Coordinates of C-alpha atoms in Angstrom, one line a residue:
M1 CA 0.0 0.0 0.0
S2 CA 1.4 3.4 -0.9
I3 CA 1.2 6.7 1.2
D4 CA 0.3 10.0 -0.4
M5 CA 3.0 12.3 1.0
T6 CA 1.5 15.4 -0.8
K7 CA -1.2 15.7 2.0
T8 CA -0.2 18.0 4.7
A9 CA -1.0 16.6 8.1
E10 CA -3.5 18.8 10.1
A11 CA -2.5 20.2 13.4
P12 CA -4.0 18.5 16.4
P13 CA -6.8 20.7 17.9
D14 CA -5.8 22.8 20.9
P15 CA -6.9 20.9 23.9
V16 CA -7.5 24.1 26.1
P17 CA -9.9 26.7 24.4
A18 CA -8.6 30.3 24.3
A19 CA -11.3 31.5 26.9
A20 CA -10.0 28.9 29.3
R21 CA -6.4 30.0 29.2
P22 CA -4.7 31.4 32.4
F23 CA -4.6 35.2 32.7
D24 CA -1.2 36.6 31.7
A25 CA -0.6 39.4 34.3
R26 CA 3.1 40.1 33.2
R27 CA 2.1 40.6 29.6
V28 CA -0.8 43.0 30.5
A29 CA 1.5 45.0 32.9
T30 CA 4.1 45.2 30.0
I31 CA 1.6 46.7 27.7
V32 CA 0.2 49.1 30.2
V33 CA 3.7 50.2 31.3
G34 CA 4.6 50.8 27.6
V35 CA 1.5 52.9 26.9
A36 CA 2.2 54.9 30.0
L37 CA 5.7 55.6 28.8
V38 CA 4.6 56.7 25.4
L39 CA 2.0 59.2 27.0
A40 CA 4.7 60.5 29.5
L41 CA 7.0 61.0 26.6
A42 CA 4.3 63.0 24.5
A43 CA 3.5 65.1 27.6
A44 CA 7.1 65.9 28.2
C45 CA 7.6 67.0 24.6
W46 CA 4.4 69.1 24.8
F47 CA 5.3 70.9 27.8
G48 CA 9.0 71.0 26.9
I49 CA 8.2 72.8 23.7
G50 CA 5.8 75.2 25.5
W51 CA 8.5 76.1 28.1
A52 CA 11.1 76.6 25.3
R53 CA 8.8 78.8 23.3
A54 CA 8.0 80.9 26.4
A55 CA 11.6 81.1 27.5
F56 CA 13.1 81.9 24.1
F57 CA 10.5 83.6 22.2
T58 CA 8.0 85.4 24.6
D59 CA 8.7 85.8 28.4
G60 CA 12.6 85.7 28.0
P61 CA 13.0 88.4 25.6
R62 CA 10.3 90.6 27.4
A63 CA 12.0 90.1 30.8
A64 CA 15.3 91.1 29.1
A65 CA 13.7 94.2 27.6
R66 CA 12.2 95.1 31.1
E67 CA 15.6 94.9 32.7
A68 CA 17.4 96.8 30.1
A69 CA 14.9 99.6 30.0
L70 CA 15.0 99.9 33.8
D71 CA 18.7 99.9 33.9
G72 CA 18.6 102.6 31.2
A73 CA 16.2 104.7 33.3
R74 CA 18.5 104.4 36.4
Q75 CA 21.7 105.3 34.4
T76 CA 19.9 108.3 32.9
A77 CA 18.7 109.6 36.3
L78 CA 22.2 109.1 37.6
N79 CA 23.7 111.1 34.7
M80 CA 21.4 113.9 34.9
T81 CA 21.7 114.5 38.6
T82 CA 25.5 114.5 38.7
T83 CA 27.5 117.6 38.4
N84 CA 31.3 117.9 38.4
L85 CA 32.4 121.5 38.6
A86 CA 35.9 120.5 37.6
D87 CA 34.5 119.5 34.1
V88 CA 31.3 121.2 33.4
P89 CA 31.5 120.5 29.5
G90 CA 32.0 116.9 30.3
T91 CA 29.1 116.9 32.8
T92 CA 26.6 118.2 30.3
A93 CA 28.0 115.9 27.5
T94 CA 27.4 113.0 29.8
Q95 CA 23.8 114.3 30.5
R96 CA 23.1 114.6 26.7
S97 CA 24.3 111.1 26.2
S98 CA 21.3 109.9 28.1
M99 CA 18.7 112.0 26.1
A100 CA 16.8 111.5 23.0
G101 CA 14.3 113.4 20.7
A102 CA 13.1 116.9 21.6
L103 CA 14.8 116.6 25.1
L104 CA 18.2 116.2 23.5
D105 CA 17.4 119.0 21.0
S106 CA 16.6 121.3 23.8
A107 CA 19.7 120.4 25.8
T108 CA 22.0 120.9 22.7
K109 CA 20.4 124.3 22.0
N110 CA 20.6 125.5 25.6
Q111 CA 24.0 124.1 26.4
P112 CA 25.7 127.5 27.0
R113 CA 23.0 128.6 29.6
I114 CA 23.0 125.2 31.3
E115 CA 26.7 125.2 31.8
A116 CA 26.6 128.8 32.9
E117 CA 23.9 128.0 35.6
M118 CA 26.2 125.0 36.8
V119 CA 29.2 127.4 37.3
S120 CA 27.0 130.0 39.0
A121 CA 25.5 127.6 41.5
A122 CA 28.9 126.3 42.4
V123 CA 27.5 123.0 43.6
N124 CA 29.0 119.6 43.1
T125 CA 26.3 116.8 43.0
T126 CA 26.5 113.1 43.3
S127 CA 23.6 110.7 43.2
K128 CA 22.5 107.3 44.1
V129 CA 19.4 105.3 43.0
V130 CA 17.5 104.2 46.2
G131 CA 14.4 102.9 44.3
S132 CA 13.1 102.3 40.9
A133 CA 10.2 100.5 39.0
L134 CA 9.3 100.1 35.4
T135 CA 5.6 101.4 35.0
E136 CA 5.2 100.8 31.1
L137 CA 6.8 98.7 28.5
D138 CA 6.1 98.5 24.8
S139 CA 8.8 96.3 23.5
E140 CA 7.5 96.3 20.0
L141 CA 7.9 100.2 19.8
D142 CA 11.0 100.2 22.0
R143 CA 9.5 102.5 24.5
A144 CA 9.1 102.4 28.3
A145 CA 8.3 104.5 31.3
A146 CA 9.9 104.4 34.7
L147 CA 9.9 105.9 38.2
V148 CA 13.2 106.4 39.9
V149 CA 13.8 107.8 43.4
L150 CA 17.3 109.1 44.1
R151 CA 19.4 110.5 46.9
V152 CA 21.2 113.4 45.6
T153 CA 24.1 114.8 47.7
E154 CA 25.1 118.4 47.2
T155 CA 28.6 119.8 48.3
R156 CA 29.3 123.4 48.4
K157 CA 32.6 124.9 49.2
D158 CA 33.2 125.5 53.1
Q159 CA 29.8 123.8 53.8
P160 CA 28.9 120.3 55.0
P161 CA 27.2 118.1 52.4
A162 CA 23.3 118.2 52.2
S163 CA 21.2 115.2 50.8
Y164 CA 17.7 115.3 49.3
R165 CA 15.4 112.9 47.8
Y166 CA 14.3 113.4 44.1
T167 CA 11.5 111.4 42.6
W168 CA 11.6 111.4 38.8
S169 CA 9.3 110.0 36.1
L170 CA 11.1 109.1 32.9
N171 CA 9.8 108.3 29.4
M172 CA 12.4 106.1 27.7
V173 CA 13.0 105.2 24.2
K174 CA 15.6 102.7 22.8
V175 CA 18.1 104.2 20.5
G176 CA 20.2 101.5 18.9
D177 CA 21.0 99.2 22.0
I178 CA 20.8 102.0 24.6
W179 CA 17.6 103.3 26.3
K180 CA 17.6 107.0 26.6
A181 CA 15.1 109.4 28.1
E182 CA 12.9 111.5 25.9
Q183 CA 10.9 113.1 28.7
V184 CA 11.7 113.7 32.3
A185 CA 9.4 115.0 35.0
S186 CA 10.0 115.8 38.6
L187 CA 7.1 114.3 40.7
E188 CA 7.8 116.3 44.0
N189 CA 9.9 119.0 45.4
P190 CA 13.3 117.8 46.7
V191 CA 12.9 116.4 50.1
P192 CA 15.7 117.0 52.7
L193 CA 17.2 113.9 54.2
G194 CA 19.0 113.3 57.3
A195 CA 22.2 111.3 57.4
D196 CA 20.2 108.2 58.5
A197 CA 16.8 109.1 56.9
A198 CA 15.4 106.2 54.9
P199 CA 14.3 107.0 51.4
A200 CA 10.7 106.4 50.5
S201 CA 9.6 103.5 48.3
P202 CA 9.2 104.4 44.5
A203 CA 5.5 103.6 44.9
A204 CA 4.9 106.0 47.7
P205 CA 2.8 109.2 46.9
P206 CA 4.6 112.5 46.4
A207 CA 5.2 114.4 49.6
N208 CA 6.5 117.6 50.9
Q209 CA 5.0 119.8 48.2
G210 CA 6.0 123.1 50.0
T211 CA 8.8 125.4 49.1
P212 CA 12.3 124.0 49.3
P213 CA 14.7 125.2 51.8
A214 CA 16.4 128.5 50.9
N215 CA 19.9 127.1 50.9
Q216 CA 19.1 124.3 48.5
A217 CA 20.8 124.3 45.2
P218 CA 18.8 124.4 41.9
Q219 CA 17.6 120.9 40.7
P220 CA 19.6 119.6 37.8
A221 CA 18.1 121.3 34.7
V222 CA 15.8 119.2 32.7
P223 CA 15.6 121.1 29.4
G224 CA 12.1 121.7 28.1
N225 CA 10.5 120.3 31.3
P226 CA 11.5 122.5 34.4
P227 CA 11.4 120.9 37.8
A228 CA 8.5 121.2 40.0
A229 CA 10.4 123.2 42.7
P230 CA 11.3 126.8 41.9
K231 CA 14.8 127.8 42.0
P232 CA 15.9 129.7 45.0
G233 CA 16.0 133.5 44.4
S234 CA 13.7 133.2 41.4

């Protein structure tokens, strides 16, 4: 008798039905962990991209612009409240370097008068920023506004130094890479400060709106925008 080898033997039936097979917990756990890892990776990518976008394209540049504008306002206020009688032309040149627009035009036009007033006052002044805050920022137009409080110390020949608090509002504009003032306003009359007097916060309301002491030197000139306090003897 011959055997037909062309026929394929059929596999024997599975003696255990699929429904009756034991539950494979390890296999299910592996699948669950794999899905969780995929979801975690997707979430990390999403939030990472969002953080990077905020850091490098929105929040980061805006924070840098705020800090640069405030630094510019502080430096401008310092430059404009510092007088060196040994170098009056250098003093006014430094002041003009912090100005822009109509303020710069007025300072340039009135330079001889401003320098003559400095010499006539015969007062050296130094200043220190004791408080500052940025109140406005338009980074697209490169403009900002700031409030700066200074301690200005005046020194006259044969007299002890006298310190005053100045509170200024400055409108700033970015010229190239430098923030400069295009408008400056004094928000209060200079307030005499004792040796240990604590300066007011920049958020404090203006105070001491009366007439300044008779022996106080004129405030540093702000061309085109006179200070709030009248000059002694005027």
